[in-house]
């Protein structure tokens, strides 16, 4: 297979395992490109991409913009906070105005789950979901799996635990779907109040004891508490959360093996992981960020090749 089975990247749930492998093989090529002295290729000289962000972002926004520029696409950036959305303009009107400037692809982050799916049905452009509320964050899951593959050689049969706020996390859902599609074993660990009831229907086991989870896993993906999405209190105090579900160096060293530590960012240092864990040699957090550019180049390149 040399092309994706989809015309948009709306979520991992719409991908086949062969799509993931194609994205990884394409990212391998682009990773080699971005480590050259000349980091740019002319592949998308005739493509214009709009990055429209209705929610804050550091990594995803910069990574998409860099990926697009490395591919020589024309790039326009839109942040809702400084736009006419503030004057009441709707999502479809906003995007159709942007598209009338002859834009081929839209990368969108939005607080509402399903915003990308909605957009893909109403506008004529390839849509890439850069995170839609607590629903999906597909490029994050792709770069996470790619980073596991790079570190451990393969994703299949690896034991991965996702720790923290599973209920509000688009990173958790996209990671679970991507890891299961590739044959990994997945557990989630966190306060019972932050683990959705349906989670086991995704083929995932629940472990509420962090030490058991860490002893079982090859990889621990540590998530941030999504304070901006918490409508009520899900645990007594942050201090108590850290005592039960935070990873520190003493705990890491007490395990009988070396596990890989991941985090999608932004990190709340001292809450879900301490600085000496985040910055340890077991951590691949900055490798994840580096791989994000190659993965996003691959996604954009493969989707653009379906437009032409
Ligand atoms: N991992 C991630 O999505 O980070 P940002 O919110 O900074 O983009």
mmCIF file of N, CA and C in Angstrom, residues 53-102:
data_model
loop_
_atom_site.group_PDB
_atom_site.id
_atom_site.type_symbol
_atom_site.label_atom_id
_atom_site.label_comp_id
_atom_site.label_asym_id
_atom_site.label_seq_id
_atom_site.Cartn_x
_atom_site.Cartn_y
_atom_site.Cartn_z
ATOM 1 N N UNK A 53 -6.137 27.246 15.372
ATOM 2 C CA UNK A 53 -6.093 26.774 16.761
ATOM 3 C C UNK A 53 -7.069 27.577 17.615
ATOM 4 N N UNK A 54 -8.091 26.854 18.124
ATOM 5 C CA UNK A 54 -9.097 27.449 18.999
ATOM 6 C C UNK A 54 -8.772 27.149 20.468
ATOM 7 N N UNK A 55 -7.641 26.474 20.705
ATOM 8 C CA UNK A 55 -7.210 26.118 22.062
ATOM 9 C C UNK A 55 -5.710 26.339 22.122
ATOM 10 N N UNK A 56 -5.181 26.565 23.317
ATOM 11 C CA UNK A 56 -3.740 26.794 23.456
ATOM 12 C C UNK A 56 -2.921 25.575 23.040
ATOM 13 N N UNK A 57 -1.735 25.824 22.548
ATOM 14 C CA UNK A 57 -0.814 24.742 22.174
ATOM 15 C C UNK A 57 0.587 25.318 22.067
ATOM 16 N N UNK A 58 1.566 24.522 22.480
ATOM 17 C CA UNK A 58 2.976 24.870 22.220
ATOM 18 C C UNK A 58 3.537 23.859 21.223
ATOM 19 N N UNK A 59 3.652 22.581 21.668
ATOM 20 C CA UNK A 59 4.289 21.545 20.858
ATOM 21 C C UNK A 59 3.586 21.310 19.525
ATOM 22 N N UNK A 60 2.267 21.068 19.571
ATOM 23 C CA UNK A 60 1.547 20.638 18.364
ATOM 24 C C UNK A 60 1.571 21.742 17.304
ATOM 25 N N UNK A 61 1.327 22.974 17.732
ATOM 26 C CA UNK A 61 1.262 24.105 16.795
ATOM 27 C C UNK A 61 2.630 24.329 16.134
ATOM 28 N N UNK A 62 3.679 24.385 16.953
ATOM 29 C CA UNK A 62 5.015 24.630 16.402
ATOM 30 C C UNK A 62 5.472 23.465 15.532
ATOM 31 N N UNK A 63 5.148 22.260 15.966
ATOM 32 C CA UNK A 63 5.571 21.057 15.255
ATOM 33 C C UNK A 63 4.894 20.967 13.883
ATOM 34 N N UNK A 64 3.583 21.257 13.814
ATOM 35 C CA UNK A 64 2.892 21.257 12.515
ATOM 36 C C UNK A 64 3.476 22.341 11.613
ATOM 37 N N UNK A 65 3.685 23.523 12.170
ATOM 38 C CA UNK A 65 4.182 24.626 11.338
ATOM 39 C C UNK A 65 5.568 24.291 10.784
ATOM 40 N N UNK A 66 6.417 23.733 11.638
ATOM 41 C CA UNK A 66 7.764 23.369 11.183
ATOM 42 C C UNK A 66 7.694 22.260 10.131
ATOM 43 N N UNK A 67 6.840 21.262 10.384
ATOM 44 C CA UNK A 67 6.690 20.146 9.424
ATOM 45 C C UNK A 67 6.251 20.681 8.056
ATOM 46 N N UNK A 68 5.297 21.609 8.069
ATOM 47 C CA UNK A 68 4.781 22.180 6.807
ATOM 48 C C UNK A 68 5.876 22.959 6.096
ATOM 49 N N UNK A 69 6.643 23.729 6.856
ATOM 50 C CA UNK A 69 7.717 24.540 6.254
ATOM 51 C C UNK A 69 8.851 23.659 5.744
ATOM 52 N N UNK A 70 9.152 22.575 6.454
ATOM 53 C CA UNK A 70 10.192 21.639 5.979
ATOM 54 C C UNK A 70 9.790 21.000 4.645
ATOM 55 N N UNK A 71 8.453 20.912 4.413
ATOM 56 C CA UNK A 71 7.959 20.328 3.151
ATOM 57 C C UNK A 71 7.742 21.403 2.085
ATOM 58 N N UNK A 72 8.071 22.664 2.404
ATOM 59 C CA UNK A 72 7.947 23.815 1.479
ATOM 60 C C UNK A 72 6.506 24.198 1.169
ATOM 61 N N UNK A 73 5.560 23.839 2.045
ATOM 62 C CA UNK A 73 4.170 24.293 1.859
ATOM 63 C C UNK A 73 4.082 25.781 2.227
ATOM 64 N N UNK A 74 3.079 26.474 1.661
ATOM 65 C CA UNK A 74 2.754 27.822 2.137
ATOM 66 C C UNK A 74 1.882 27.657 3.380
ATOM 67 N N UNK A 75 2.167 28.447 4.408
ATOM 68 C CA UNK A 75 1.516 28.240 5.716
ATOM 69 C C UNK A 75 0.866 29.531 6.200
ATOM 70 N N UNK A 76 -0.409 29.423 6.626
ATOM 71 C CA UNK A 76 -1.018 30.560 7.340
ATOM 72 C C UNK A 76 -1.486 30.072 8.711
ATOM 73 N N UNK A 77 -1.374 30.942 9.684
ATOM 74 C CA UNK A 77 -1.706 30.582 11.070
ATOM 75 C C UNK A 77 -2.846 31.443 11.586
ATOM 76 N N UNK A 78 -3.744 30.802 12.299
ATOM 77 C CA UNK A 78 -4.929 31.479 12.826
ATOM 78 C C UNK A 78 -5.090 31.085 14.285
ATOM 79 N N UNK A 79 -5.161 32.069 15.162
ATOM 80 C CA UNK A 79 -5.454 31.799 16.581
ATOM 81 C C UNK A 79 -6.779 32.448 16.917
ATOM 82 N N UNK A 80 -7.705 31.676 17.426
ATOM 83 C CA UNK A 80 -9.072 32.163 17.652
ATOM 84 C C UNK A 80 -9.105 33.400 18.542
ATOM 85 N N UNK A 81 -8.177 33.463 19.513
ATOM 86 C CA UNK A 81 -8.180 34.560 20.477
ATOM 87 C C UNK A 81 -8.005 35.926 19.836
ATOM 88 N N UNK A 82 -7.312 35.954 18.661
ATOM 89 C CA UNK A 82 -7.070 37.262 18.009
ATOM 90 C C UNK A 82 -7.893 37.393 16.727
ATOM 91 N N UNK A 83 -9.016 36.676 16.613
ATOM 92 C CA UNK A 83 -9.744 36.611 15.348
ATOM 93 C C UNK A 83 -11.173 37.128 15.486
ATOM 94 N N UNK A 84 -11.909 37.081 14.363
ATOM 95 C CA UNK A 84 -13.304 37.522 14.373
ATOM 96 C C UNK A 84 -14.247 36.495 15.006
ATOM 97 N N UNK A 85 -13.701 35.344 15.446
ATOM 98 C CA UNK A 85 -14.503 34.415 16.262
ATOM 99 C C UNK A 85 -14.997 35.168 17.497
ATOM 100 N N UNK A 86 -14.144 36.069 17.996
ATOM 101 C CA UNK A 86 -14.494 36.885 19.174
ATOM 102 C C UNK A 86 -15.714 37.773 18.888
ATOM 103 N N UNK A 87 -15.993 38.021 17.568
ATOM 104 C CA UNK A 87 -17.149 38.864 17.215
ATOM 105 C C UNK A 87 -18.366 38.011 16.879
ATOM 106 N N UNK A 88 -18.247 36.686 17.066
ATOM 107 C CA UNK A 88 -19.404 35.809 16.884
ATOM 108 C C UNK A 88 -19.405 35.001 15.597
ATOM 109 N N UNK A 89 -18.310 35.022 14.818
ATOM 110 C CA UNK A 89 -18.275 34.265 13.561
ATOM 111 C C UNK A 89 -18.269 32.759 13.871
ATOM 112 N N UNK A 90 -19.028 31.980 13.058
ATOM 113 C CA UNK A 90 -19.124 30.539 13.323
ATOM 114 C C UNK A 90 -17.884 29.814 12.801
ATOM 115 N N UNK A 91 -17.748 28.543 13.229
ATOM 116 C CA UNK A 91 -16.613 27.725 12.782
ATOM 117 C C UNK A 91 -16.630 27.570 11.261
ATOM 118 N N UNK A 92 -17.802 27.237 10.696
ATOM 119 C CA UNK A 92 -17.865 26.998 9.247
ATOM 120 C C UNK A 92 -17.610 28.284 8.477
ATOM 121 N N UNK A 93 -18.167 29.404 8.922
ATOM 122 C CA UNK A 93 -17.895 30.678 8.242
ATOM 123 C C UNK A 93 -16.410 31.016 8.320
ATOM 124 N N UNK A 94 -15.824 30.808 9.491
ATOM 125 C CA UNK A 94 -14.395 31.095 9.661
ATOM 126 C C UNK A 94 -13.584 30.272 8.676
ATOM 127 N N UNK A 95 -13.851 28.960 8.648
ATOM 128 C CA UNK A 95 -13.037 28.070 7.808
ATOM 129 C C UNK A 95 -13.313 28.326 6.327
ATOM 130 N N UNK A 96 -14.571 28.574 5.947
ATOM 131 C CA UNK A 96 -14.863 28.838 4.536
ATOM 132 C C UNK A 96 -14.200 30.132 4.063
ATOM 133 N N UNK A 97 -14.106 31.120 4.953
ATOM 134 C CA UNK A 97 -13.381 32.348 4.595
ATOM 135 C C UNK A 97 -11.903 32.059 4.367
ATOM 136 N N UNK A 98 -11.342 31.204 5.219
ATOM 137 C CA UNK A 98 -9.929 30.838 5.059
ATOM 138 C C UNK A 98 -9.753 30.044 3.758
ATOM 139 N N UNK A 99 -10.690 29.118 3.489
ATOM 140 C CA UNK A 99 -10.568 28.270 2.290
ATOM 141 C C UNK A 99 -10.724 29.073 1.000
ATOM 142 N N UNK A 100 -11.493 30.167 1.049
ATOM 143 C CA UNK A 100 -11.665 30.962 -0.176
ATOM 144 C C UNK A 100 -10.356 31.637 -0.576
ATOM 145 N N UNK A 101 -9.380 31.607 0.317
ATOM 146 C CA UNK A 101 -8.026 32.097 -0.034
ATOM 147 C C UNK A 101 -7.211 30.971 -0.658
ATOM 148 N N UNK A 102 -7.900 29.927 -1.161
ATOM 149 C CA UNK A 102 -7.282 28.778 -1.870
ATOM 150 C C UNK A 102 -6.362 27.967 -0.955
#
